[in-house]
Short mmCIF file of C-alpha atoms in Angstrom, two decimals:
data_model
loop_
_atom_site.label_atom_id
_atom_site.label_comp_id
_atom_site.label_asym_id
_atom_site.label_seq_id
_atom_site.Cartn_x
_atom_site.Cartn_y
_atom_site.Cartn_z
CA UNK A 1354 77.12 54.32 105.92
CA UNK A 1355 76.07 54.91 109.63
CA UNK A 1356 77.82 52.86 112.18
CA UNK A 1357 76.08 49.64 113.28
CA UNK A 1358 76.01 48.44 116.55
CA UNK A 1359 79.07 46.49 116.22
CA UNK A 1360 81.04 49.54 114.87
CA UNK A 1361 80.27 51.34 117.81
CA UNK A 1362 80.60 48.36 120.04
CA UNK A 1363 84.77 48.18 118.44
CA UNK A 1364 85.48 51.36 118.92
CA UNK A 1365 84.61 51.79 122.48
CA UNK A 1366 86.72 48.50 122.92
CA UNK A 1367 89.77 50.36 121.70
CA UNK A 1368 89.04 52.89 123.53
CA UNK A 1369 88.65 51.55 127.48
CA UNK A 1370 91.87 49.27 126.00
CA UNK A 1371 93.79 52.46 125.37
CA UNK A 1372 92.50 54.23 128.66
CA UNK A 1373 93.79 50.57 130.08
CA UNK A 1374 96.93 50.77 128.71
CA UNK A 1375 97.61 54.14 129.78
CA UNK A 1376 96.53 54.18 133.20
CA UNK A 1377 98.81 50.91 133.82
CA UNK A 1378 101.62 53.38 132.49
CA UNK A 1379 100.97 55.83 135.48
CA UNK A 1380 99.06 58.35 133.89
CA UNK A 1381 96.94 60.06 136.11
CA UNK A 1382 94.15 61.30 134.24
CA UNK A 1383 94.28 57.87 131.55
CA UNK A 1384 90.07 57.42 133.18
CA UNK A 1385 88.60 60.86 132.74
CA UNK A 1386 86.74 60.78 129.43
CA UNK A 1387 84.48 63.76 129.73
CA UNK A 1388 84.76 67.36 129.85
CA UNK A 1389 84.89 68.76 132.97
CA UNK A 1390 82.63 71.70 132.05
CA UNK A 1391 80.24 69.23 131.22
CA UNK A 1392 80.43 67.13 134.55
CA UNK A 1393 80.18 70.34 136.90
CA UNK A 1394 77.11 71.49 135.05
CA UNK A 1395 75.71 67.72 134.15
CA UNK A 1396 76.78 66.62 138.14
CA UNK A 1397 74.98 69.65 140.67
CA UNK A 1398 71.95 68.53 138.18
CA UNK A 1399 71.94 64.77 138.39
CA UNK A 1400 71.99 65.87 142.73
CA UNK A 1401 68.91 68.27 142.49
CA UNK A 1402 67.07 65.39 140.58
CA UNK A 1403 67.82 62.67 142.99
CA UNK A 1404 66.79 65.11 145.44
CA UNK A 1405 63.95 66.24 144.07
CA UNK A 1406 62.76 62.81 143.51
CA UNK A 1407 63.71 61.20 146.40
CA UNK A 1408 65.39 58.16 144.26
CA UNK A 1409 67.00 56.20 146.51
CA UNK A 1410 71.23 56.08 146.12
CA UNK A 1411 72.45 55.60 149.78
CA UNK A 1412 71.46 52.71 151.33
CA UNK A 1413 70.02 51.22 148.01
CA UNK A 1414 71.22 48.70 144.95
CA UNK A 1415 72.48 50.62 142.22
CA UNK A 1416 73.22 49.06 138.81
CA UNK A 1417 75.50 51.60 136.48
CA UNK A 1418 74.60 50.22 132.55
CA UNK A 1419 77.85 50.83 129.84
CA UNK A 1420 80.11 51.67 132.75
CA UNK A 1421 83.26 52.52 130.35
CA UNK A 1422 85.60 54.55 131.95
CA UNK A 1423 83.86 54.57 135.17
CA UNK A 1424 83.05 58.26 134.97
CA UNK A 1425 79.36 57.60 136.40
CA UNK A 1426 80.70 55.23 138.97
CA UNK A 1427 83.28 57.66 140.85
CA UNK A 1428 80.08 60.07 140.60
CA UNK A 1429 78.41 57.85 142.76
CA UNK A 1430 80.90 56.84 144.90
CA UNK A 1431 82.08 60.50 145.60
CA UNK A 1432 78.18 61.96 147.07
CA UNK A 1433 76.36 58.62 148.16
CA UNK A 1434 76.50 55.42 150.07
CA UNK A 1435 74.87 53.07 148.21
CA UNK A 1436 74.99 49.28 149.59
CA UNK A 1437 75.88 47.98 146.75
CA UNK A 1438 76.74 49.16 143.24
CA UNK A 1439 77.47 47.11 140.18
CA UNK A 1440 78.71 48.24 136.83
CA UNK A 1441 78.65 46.06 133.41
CA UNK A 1442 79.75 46.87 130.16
CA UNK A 1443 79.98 44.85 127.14
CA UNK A 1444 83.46 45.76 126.51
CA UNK A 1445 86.34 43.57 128.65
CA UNK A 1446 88.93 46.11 128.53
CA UNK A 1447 86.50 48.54 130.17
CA UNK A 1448 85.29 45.85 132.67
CA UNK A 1449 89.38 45.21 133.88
CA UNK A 1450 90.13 48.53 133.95
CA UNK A 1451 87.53 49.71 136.49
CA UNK A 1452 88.28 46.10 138.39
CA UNK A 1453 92.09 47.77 138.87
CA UNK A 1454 90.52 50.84 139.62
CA UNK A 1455 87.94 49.41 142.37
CA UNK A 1456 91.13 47.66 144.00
CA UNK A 1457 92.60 50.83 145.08
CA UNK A 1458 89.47 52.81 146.59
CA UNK A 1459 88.31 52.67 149.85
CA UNK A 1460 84.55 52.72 150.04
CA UNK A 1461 81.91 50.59 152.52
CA UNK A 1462 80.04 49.96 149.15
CA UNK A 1463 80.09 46.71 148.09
CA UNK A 1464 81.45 47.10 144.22
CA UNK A 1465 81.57 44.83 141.70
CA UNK A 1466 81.89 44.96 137.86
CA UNK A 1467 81.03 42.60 134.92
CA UNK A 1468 80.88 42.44 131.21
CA UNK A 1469 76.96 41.98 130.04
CA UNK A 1470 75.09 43.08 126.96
CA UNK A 1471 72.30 44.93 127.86
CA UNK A 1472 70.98 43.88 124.22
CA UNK A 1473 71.05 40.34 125.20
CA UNK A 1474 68.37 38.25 125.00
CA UNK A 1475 69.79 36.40 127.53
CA UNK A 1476 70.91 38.63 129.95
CA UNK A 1477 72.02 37.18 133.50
CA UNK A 1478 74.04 39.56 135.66
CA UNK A 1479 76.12 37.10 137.91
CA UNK A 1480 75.38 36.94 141.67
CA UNK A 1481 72.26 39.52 141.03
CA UNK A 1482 68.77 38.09 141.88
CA UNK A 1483 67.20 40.93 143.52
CA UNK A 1484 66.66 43.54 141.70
CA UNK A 1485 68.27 47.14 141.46
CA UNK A 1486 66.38 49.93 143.52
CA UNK A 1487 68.28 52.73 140.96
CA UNK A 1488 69.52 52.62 137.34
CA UNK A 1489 71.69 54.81 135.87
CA UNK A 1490 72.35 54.68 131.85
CA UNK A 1491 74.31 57.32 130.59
CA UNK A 1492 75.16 58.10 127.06
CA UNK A 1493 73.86 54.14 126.42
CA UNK A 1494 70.67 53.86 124.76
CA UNK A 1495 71.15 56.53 121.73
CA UNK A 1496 74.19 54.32 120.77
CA UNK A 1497 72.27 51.52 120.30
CA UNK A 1498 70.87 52.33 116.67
CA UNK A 1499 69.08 48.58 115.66
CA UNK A 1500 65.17 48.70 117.00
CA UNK A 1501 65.39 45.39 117.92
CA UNK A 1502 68.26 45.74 120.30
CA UNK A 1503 66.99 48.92 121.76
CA UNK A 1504 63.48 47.70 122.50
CA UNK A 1505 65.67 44.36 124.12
CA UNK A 1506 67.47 46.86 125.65
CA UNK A 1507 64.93 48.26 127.43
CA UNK A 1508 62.54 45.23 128.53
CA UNK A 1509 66.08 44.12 130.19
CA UNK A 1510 66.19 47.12 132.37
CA UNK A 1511 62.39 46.87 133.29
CA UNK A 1512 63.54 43.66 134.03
CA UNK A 1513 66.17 44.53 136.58
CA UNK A 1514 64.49 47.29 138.00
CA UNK A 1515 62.65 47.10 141.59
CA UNK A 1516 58.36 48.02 141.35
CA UNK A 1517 59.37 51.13 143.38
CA UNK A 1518 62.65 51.84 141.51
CA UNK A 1519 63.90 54.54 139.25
CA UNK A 1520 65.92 54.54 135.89
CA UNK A 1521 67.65 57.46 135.00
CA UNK A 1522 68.95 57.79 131.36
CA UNK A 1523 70.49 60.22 129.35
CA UNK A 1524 68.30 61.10 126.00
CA UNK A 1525 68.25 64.01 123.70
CA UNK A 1526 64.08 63.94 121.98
CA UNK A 1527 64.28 66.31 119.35
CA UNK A 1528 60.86 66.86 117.36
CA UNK A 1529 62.25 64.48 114.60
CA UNK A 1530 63.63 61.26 114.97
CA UNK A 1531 67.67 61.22 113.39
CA UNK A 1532 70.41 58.86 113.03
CA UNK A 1533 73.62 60.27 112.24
CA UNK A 1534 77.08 58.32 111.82
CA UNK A 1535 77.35 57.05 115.59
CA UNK A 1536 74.05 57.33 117.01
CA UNK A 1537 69.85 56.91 116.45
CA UNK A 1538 68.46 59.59 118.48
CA UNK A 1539 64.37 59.04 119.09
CA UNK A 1540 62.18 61.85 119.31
CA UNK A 1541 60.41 62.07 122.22
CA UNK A 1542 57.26 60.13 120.88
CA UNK A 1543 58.89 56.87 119.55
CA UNK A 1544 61.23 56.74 122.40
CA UNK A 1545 57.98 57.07 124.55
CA UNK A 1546 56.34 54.49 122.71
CA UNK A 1547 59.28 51.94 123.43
CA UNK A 1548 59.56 52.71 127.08
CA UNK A 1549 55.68 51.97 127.60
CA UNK A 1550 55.77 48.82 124.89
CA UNK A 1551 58.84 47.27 127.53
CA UNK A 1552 56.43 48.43 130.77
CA UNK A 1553 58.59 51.68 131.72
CA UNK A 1554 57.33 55.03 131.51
CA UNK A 1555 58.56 58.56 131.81
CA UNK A 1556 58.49 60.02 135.26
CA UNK A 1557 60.97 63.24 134.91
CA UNK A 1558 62.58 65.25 132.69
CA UNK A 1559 65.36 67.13 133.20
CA UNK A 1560 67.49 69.71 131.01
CA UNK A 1561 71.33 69.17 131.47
CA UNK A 1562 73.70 70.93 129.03
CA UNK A 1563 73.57 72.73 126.49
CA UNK A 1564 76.91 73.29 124.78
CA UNK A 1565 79.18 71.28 126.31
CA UNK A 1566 77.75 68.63 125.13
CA UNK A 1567 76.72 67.36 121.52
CA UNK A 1568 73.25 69.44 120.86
CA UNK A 1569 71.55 66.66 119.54
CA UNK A 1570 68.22 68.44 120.32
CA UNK A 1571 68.09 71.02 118.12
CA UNK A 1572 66.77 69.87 114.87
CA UNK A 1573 68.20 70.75 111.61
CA UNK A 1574 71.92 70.08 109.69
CA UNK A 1575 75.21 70.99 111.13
CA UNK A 1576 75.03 73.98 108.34
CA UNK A 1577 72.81 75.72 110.41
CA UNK A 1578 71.89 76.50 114.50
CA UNK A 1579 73.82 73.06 115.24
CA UNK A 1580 76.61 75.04 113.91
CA UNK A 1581 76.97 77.78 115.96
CA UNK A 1582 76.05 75.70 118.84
CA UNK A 1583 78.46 73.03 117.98
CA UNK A 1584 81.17 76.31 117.24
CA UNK A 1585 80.59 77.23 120.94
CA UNK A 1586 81.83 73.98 122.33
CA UNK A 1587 84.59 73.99 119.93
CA UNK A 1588 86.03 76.76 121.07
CA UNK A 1589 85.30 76.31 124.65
CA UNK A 1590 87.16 73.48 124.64
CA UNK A 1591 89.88 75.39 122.80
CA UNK A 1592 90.10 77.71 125.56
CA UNK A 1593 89.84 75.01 128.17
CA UNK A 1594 92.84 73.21 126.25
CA UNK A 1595 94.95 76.42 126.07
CA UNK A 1596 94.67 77.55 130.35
CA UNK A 1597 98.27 77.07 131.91
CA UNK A 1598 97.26 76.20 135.41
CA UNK A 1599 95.13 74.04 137.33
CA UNK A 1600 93.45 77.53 139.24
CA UNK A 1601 92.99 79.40 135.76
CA UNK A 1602 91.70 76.08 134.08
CA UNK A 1603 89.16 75.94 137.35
CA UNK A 1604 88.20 79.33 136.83
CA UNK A 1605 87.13 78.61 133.44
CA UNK A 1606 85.82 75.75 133.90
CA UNK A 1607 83.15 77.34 136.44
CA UNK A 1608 82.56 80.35 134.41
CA UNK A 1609 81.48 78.23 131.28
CA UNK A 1610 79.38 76.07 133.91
CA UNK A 1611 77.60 79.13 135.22
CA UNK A 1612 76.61 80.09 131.91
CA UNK A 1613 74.97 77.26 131.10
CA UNK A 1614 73.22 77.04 134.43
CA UNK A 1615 72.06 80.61 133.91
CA UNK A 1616 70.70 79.64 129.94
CA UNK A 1617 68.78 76.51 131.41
CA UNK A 1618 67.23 78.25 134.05
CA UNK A 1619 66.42 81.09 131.77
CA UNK A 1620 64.96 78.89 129.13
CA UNK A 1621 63.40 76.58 131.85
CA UNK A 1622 61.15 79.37 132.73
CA UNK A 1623 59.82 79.67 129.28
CA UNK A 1624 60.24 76.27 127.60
CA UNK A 1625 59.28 72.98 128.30
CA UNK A 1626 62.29 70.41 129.36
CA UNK A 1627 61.35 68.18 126.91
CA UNK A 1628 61.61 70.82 124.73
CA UNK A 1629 65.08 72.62 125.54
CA UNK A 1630 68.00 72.47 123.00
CA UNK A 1631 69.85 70.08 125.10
CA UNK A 1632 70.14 67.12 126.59
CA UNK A 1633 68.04 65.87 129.22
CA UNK A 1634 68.45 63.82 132.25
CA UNK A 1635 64.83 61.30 131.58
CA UNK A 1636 64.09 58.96 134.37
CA UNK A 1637 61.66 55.95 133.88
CA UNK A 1638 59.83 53.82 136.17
CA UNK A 1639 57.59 50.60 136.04
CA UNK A 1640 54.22 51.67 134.63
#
């Protein structure tokens, strides 16, 4: 049986637990829970879209949705100045650790982090009245496989989000709609459909990585062109695993970034983003 919401919801306790645990035992890299392949491809992206774009990160409110590890809020922190930038999460462990984290950086954002359900009917973020000029919610919504918590999902961040603001979300769209064990991903269509039913709609879309990360856009079982693709970040990561040094593992690490760079550019010439075999950066606004 697929994983509900709550299955998901217990394992990423354990998990920011563990990552608490571990970082309170001195080790150094207990918060990094993503490949770095996949953050310096995912990363010079995320820039050129806010760029492009013009959303507003310095100087602005910025709300960070399913915070975990804090991997999107040390992005953040590390290129912009934002006035003030909250994270939430529903999971405590997750919400302490970055707390302990937050203590020890010096930044003239104002931080702050809470636990919240973004599938609350309820939701109240605690000393939050205006709302958020930017929204980032990465790797959130396709975990989030009941339609009735998604769609709540959703009219909360309309919600929260200034008239003039942006959301920026990580989705996958393949042509057909598929839930595997731990997540529902929505083809472009019905996810399209929910965004405009909660008052959003889709103002960008953005290809971001191909195989480093899970190649949910490419239709089709893992017996077939998931395979290979899936095969390619196996090994990658095999190779990535098996570098000695911190100047070889660099190396590497920028070598497998260029390559994908160099295949979305290639494909972006041809292709559609919606339709690239990866996944995409989508931001939303107030329709």
């Amino acid at each position: 049986m697929p994983m509900t919401q709550d299955d998901i919801r217990a394992y990423y306790r354990e998990q920011w637990q563990s990552a608490n645990d571990a970082r309170s035992q001195g080790v150094s890299n207990a918060m990094n829970y993503s490949s770095p392949i996949e953050d310096a491809v995912i990363y010079s992206i995320y820039e050129r879209l806010i760029s492009d774009l013009g959303i507003r990160m310095n100087n602005a409110r910025v709300l960070d949705i399913g915070s975990g590890s804090g991997r999107w809020i040390r992005f953040i922190l590390e290129r912009y100045t934002p006035t003030s930038l909250t994270g939430i999460d529903f999971a405590e462990s997750s919400v302490m650790l970055l707390k302990e984290w937050a203590a020890s950086v010096e930044t003239t954002s104002k931080v702050a982090f809470q636990t919240a359900d973004i599938t609350s009917e309820q939701l109240i973020l605690d000393g939050h009245t205006d709302p958020f000029d930017t929204i980032n919610v990465s790797n959130v919504l396709f975990h989030i496989p009941e339609p009735q918590k998604f769609e709540q999902s959703l009219r909360n961040i309309a919600s929260l989000l200034a008239d003039d603001g942006r959301v920026i979300t990580t989705e996958y769209m393949p042509r057909t709609t598929m839930r595997t064990n731990w997540m529902a991903v929505r083809n472009r269509y019905d996810f399209e459909n929910a965004c405009f039913n909660a008052g959003l709609e889709i103002a960008d879309i953005r290809a971001s990585s191909f195989f480093s990360n899970d190649p949910m856009g490419i239709d089709g079982p893992d017996s077939t062109t998931r395979k290979r693709f899936n095969t390619v970040r196996a090994l990658t990561q095999q190779l990535l695993d098996g570098v000695a040094n911190d100047e070889s593992r660099a190396f590497v690490t920028r070598l497998f970034a260029e390559i994908e760079h160099a295949c979305i550019e290639y494909c972006s010439e041809r292709i559609a983003q919606v339709d690239m075999p990866a996944q995409k950066l989508v931001v939303l606004r107030k329709r």
